[in-house]
Coordinates of N, CA and C in Angstrom, one line a residue:
X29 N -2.7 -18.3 -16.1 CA -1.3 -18.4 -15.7 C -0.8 -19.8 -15.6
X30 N 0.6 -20.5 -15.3 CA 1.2 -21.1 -15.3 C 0.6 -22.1 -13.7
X31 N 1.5 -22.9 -13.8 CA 1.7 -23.9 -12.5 C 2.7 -22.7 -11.6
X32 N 2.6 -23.1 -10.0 CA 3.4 -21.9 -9.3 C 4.5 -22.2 -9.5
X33 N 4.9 -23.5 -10.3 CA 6.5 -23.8 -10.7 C 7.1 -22.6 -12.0
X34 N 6.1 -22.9 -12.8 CA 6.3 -21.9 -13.7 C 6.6 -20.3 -13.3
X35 N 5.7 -19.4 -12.8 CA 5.5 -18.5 -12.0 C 6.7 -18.5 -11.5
X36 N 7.1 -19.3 -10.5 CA 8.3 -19.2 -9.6 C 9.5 -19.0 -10.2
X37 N 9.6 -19.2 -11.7 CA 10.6 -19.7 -12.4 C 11.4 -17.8 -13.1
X38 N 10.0 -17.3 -13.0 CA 10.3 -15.8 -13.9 C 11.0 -14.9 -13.2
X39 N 11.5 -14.7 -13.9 CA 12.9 -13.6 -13.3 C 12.4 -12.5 -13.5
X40 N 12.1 -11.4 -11.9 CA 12.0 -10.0 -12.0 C 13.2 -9.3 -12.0
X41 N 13.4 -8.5 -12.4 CA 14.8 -7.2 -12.2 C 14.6 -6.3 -11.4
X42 N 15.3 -6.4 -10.4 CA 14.9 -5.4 -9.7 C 15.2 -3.9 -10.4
X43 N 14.3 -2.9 -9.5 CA 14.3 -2.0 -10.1 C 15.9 -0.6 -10.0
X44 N 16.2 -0.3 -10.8 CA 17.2 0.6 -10.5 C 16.5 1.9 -10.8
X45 N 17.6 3.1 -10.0 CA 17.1 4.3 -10.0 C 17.6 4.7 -11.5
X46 N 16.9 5.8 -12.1 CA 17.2 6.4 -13.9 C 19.0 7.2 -13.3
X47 N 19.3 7.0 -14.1 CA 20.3 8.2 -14.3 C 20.2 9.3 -14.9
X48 N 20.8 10.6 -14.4 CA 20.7 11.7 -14.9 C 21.2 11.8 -17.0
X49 N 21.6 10.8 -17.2 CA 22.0 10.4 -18.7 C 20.7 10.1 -19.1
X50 N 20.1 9.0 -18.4 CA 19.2 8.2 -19.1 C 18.0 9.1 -18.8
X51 N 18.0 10.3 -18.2 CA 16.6 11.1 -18.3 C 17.1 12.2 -19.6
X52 N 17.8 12.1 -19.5 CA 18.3 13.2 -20.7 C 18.3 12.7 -21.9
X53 N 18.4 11.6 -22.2 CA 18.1 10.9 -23.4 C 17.1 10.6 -23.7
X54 N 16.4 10.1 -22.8 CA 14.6 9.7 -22.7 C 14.2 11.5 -23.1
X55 N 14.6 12.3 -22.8 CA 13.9 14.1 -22.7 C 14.3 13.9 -24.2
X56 N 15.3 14.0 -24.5 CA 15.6 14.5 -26.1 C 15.4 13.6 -27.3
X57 N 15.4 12.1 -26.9 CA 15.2 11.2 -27.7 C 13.6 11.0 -28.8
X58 N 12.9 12.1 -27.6 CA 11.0 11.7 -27.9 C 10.9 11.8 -29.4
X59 N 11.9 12.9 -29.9 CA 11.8 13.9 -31.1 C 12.4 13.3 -32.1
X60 N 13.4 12.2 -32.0 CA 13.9 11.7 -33.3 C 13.6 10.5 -33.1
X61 N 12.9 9.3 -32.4 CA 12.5 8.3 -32.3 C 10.8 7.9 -32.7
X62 N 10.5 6.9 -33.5 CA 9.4 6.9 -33.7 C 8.6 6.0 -32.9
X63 N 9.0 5.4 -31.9 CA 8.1 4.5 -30.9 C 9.1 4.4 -29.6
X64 N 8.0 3.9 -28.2 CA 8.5 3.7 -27.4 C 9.8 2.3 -27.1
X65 N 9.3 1.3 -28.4 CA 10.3 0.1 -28.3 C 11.5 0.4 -28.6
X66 N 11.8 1.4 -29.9 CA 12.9 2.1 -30.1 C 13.7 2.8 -29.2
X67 N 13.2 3.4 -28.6 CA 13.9 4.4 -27.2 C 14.5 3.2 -26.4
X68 N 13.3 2.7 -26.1 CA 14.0 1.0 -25.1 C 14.9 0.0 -25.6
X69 N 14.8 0.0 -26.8 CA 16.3 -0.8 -27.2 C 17.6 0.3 -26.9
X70 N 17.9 1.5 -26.8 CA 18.3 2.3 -26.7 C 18.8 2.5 -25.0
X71 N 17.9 2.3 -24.1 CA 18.4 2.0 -22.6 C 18.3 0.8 -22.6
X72 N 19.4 0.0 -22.0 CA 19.5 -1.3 -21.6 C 18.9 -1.5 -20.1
X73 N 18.0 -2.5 -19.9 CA 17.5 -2.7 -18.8 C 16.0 -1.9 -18.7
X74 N 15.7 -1.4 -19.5 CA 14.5 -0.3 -19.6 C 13.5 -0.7 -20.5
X75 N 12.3 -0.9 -20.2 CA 11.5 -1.5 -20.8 C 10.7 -0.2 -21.8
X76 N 9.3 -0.7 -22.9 CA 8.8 0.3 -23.3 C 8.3 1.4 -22.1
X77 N 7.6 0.1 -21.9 CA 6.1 0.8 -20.4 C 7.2 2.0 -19.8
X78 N 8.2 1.4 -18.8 CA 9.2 2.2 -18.0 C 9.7 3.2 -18.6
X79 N 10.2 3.6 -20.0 CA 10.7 4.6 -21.2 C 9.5 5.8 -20.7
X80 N 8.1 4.8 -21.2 CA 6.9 6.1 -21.3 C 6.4 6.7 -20.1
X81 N 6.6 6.0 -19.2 CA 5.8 6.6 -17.6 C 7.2 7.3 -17.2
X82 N 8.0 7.1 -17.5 CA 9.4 8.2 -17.1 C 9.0 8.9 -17.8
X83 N 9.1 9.0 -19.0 CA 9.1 10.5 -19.8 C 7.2 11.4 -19.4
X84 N 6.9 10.8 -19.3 CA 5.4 11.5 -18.5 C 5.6 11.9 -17.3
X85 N 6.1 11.3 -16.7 CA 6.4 11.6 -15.5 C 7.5 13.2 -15.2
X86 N 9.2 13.1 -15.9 CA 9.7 14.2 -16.0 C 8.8 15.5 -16.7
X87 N 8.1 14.7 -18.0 CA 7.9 15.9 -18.2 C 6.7 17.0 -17.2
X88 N 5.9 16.0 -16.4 CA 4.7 16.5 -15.8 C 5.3 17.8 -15.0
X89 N 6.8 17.2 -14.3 CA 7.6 17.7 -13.0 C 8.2 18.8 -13.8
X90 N 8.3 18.8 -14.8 CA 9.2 19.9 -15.6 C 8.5 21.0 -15.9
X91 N 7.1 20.7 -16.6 CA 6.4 21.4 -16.7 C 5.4 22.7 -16.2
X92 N 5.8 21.5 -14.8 CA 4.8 21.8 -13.6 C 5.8 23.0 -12.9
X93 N 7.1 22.7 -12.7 CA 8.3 23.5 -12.4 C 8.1 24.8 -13.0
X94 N 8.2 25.1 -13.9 CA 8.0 26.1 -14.6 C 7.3 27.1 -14.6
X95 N 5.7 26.3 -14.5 CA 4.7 27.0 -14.2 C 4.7 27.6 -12.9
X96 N 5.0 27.0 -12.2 CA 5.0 27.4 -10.6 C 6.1 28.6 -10.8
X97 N 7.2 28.8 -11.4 CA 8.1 29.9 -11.4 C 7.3 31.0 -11.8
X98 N 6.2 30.7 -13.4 CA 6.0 31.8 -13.6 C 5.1 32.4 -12.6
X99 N 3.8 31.7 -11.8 CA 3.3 31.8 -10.5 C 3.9 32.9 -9.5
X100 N 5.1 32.4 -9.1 CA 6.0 33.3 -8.5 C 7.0 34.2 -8.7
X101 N 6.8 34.4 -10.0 CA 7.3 35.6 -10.8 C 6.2 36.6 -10.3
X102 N 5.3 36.4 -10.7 CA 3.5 37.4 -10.9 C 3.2 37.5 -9.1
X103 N 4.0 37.1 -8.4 CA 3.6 37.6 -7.2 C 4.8 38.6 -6.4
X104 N 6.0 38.2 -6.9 CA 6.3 39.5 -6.9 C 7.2 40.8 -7.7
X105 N 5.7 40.4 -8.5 CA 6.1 41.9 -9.4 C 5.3 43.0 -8.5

């Protein structure tokens, strides 16, 4: 790494919360996009990394949603 001048010098962004747009586009975008950098030029402020652990993320919760419905479907039939 750098001198702690250098270091001190780097600008973090803080983090904002997704919007309900920007998860919807990250959901539907997976399919006509061929890389994560692509999608990220596409949300401003959103990096590759951030693009892919959101979209793993929704989809785990999405998935996982689901499953648990059909769970509780099968219990009370």
């Amino acid at each position: 790494m750098g001198s702690t001048r250098e270091r001190g010098s780097l600008q973090v962004q803080p983090r904002q919360a997704w919007s309900e747009e920007e998860e919807d586009f990250l959901l539907h975008s997976i399919e006509s996009y061929s890389s994560w950098t692509e999608i990220s030029k596409s949300l401003p402020g959103r990096s590759e990394g951030g693009c892919r652990v959101r979209y793993y993320d929704l989809k785990v919760r999405w998935e996982g949603g689901a499953e648990a419905k059909d769970k509780l479907a099968v219990l009370y039939e």
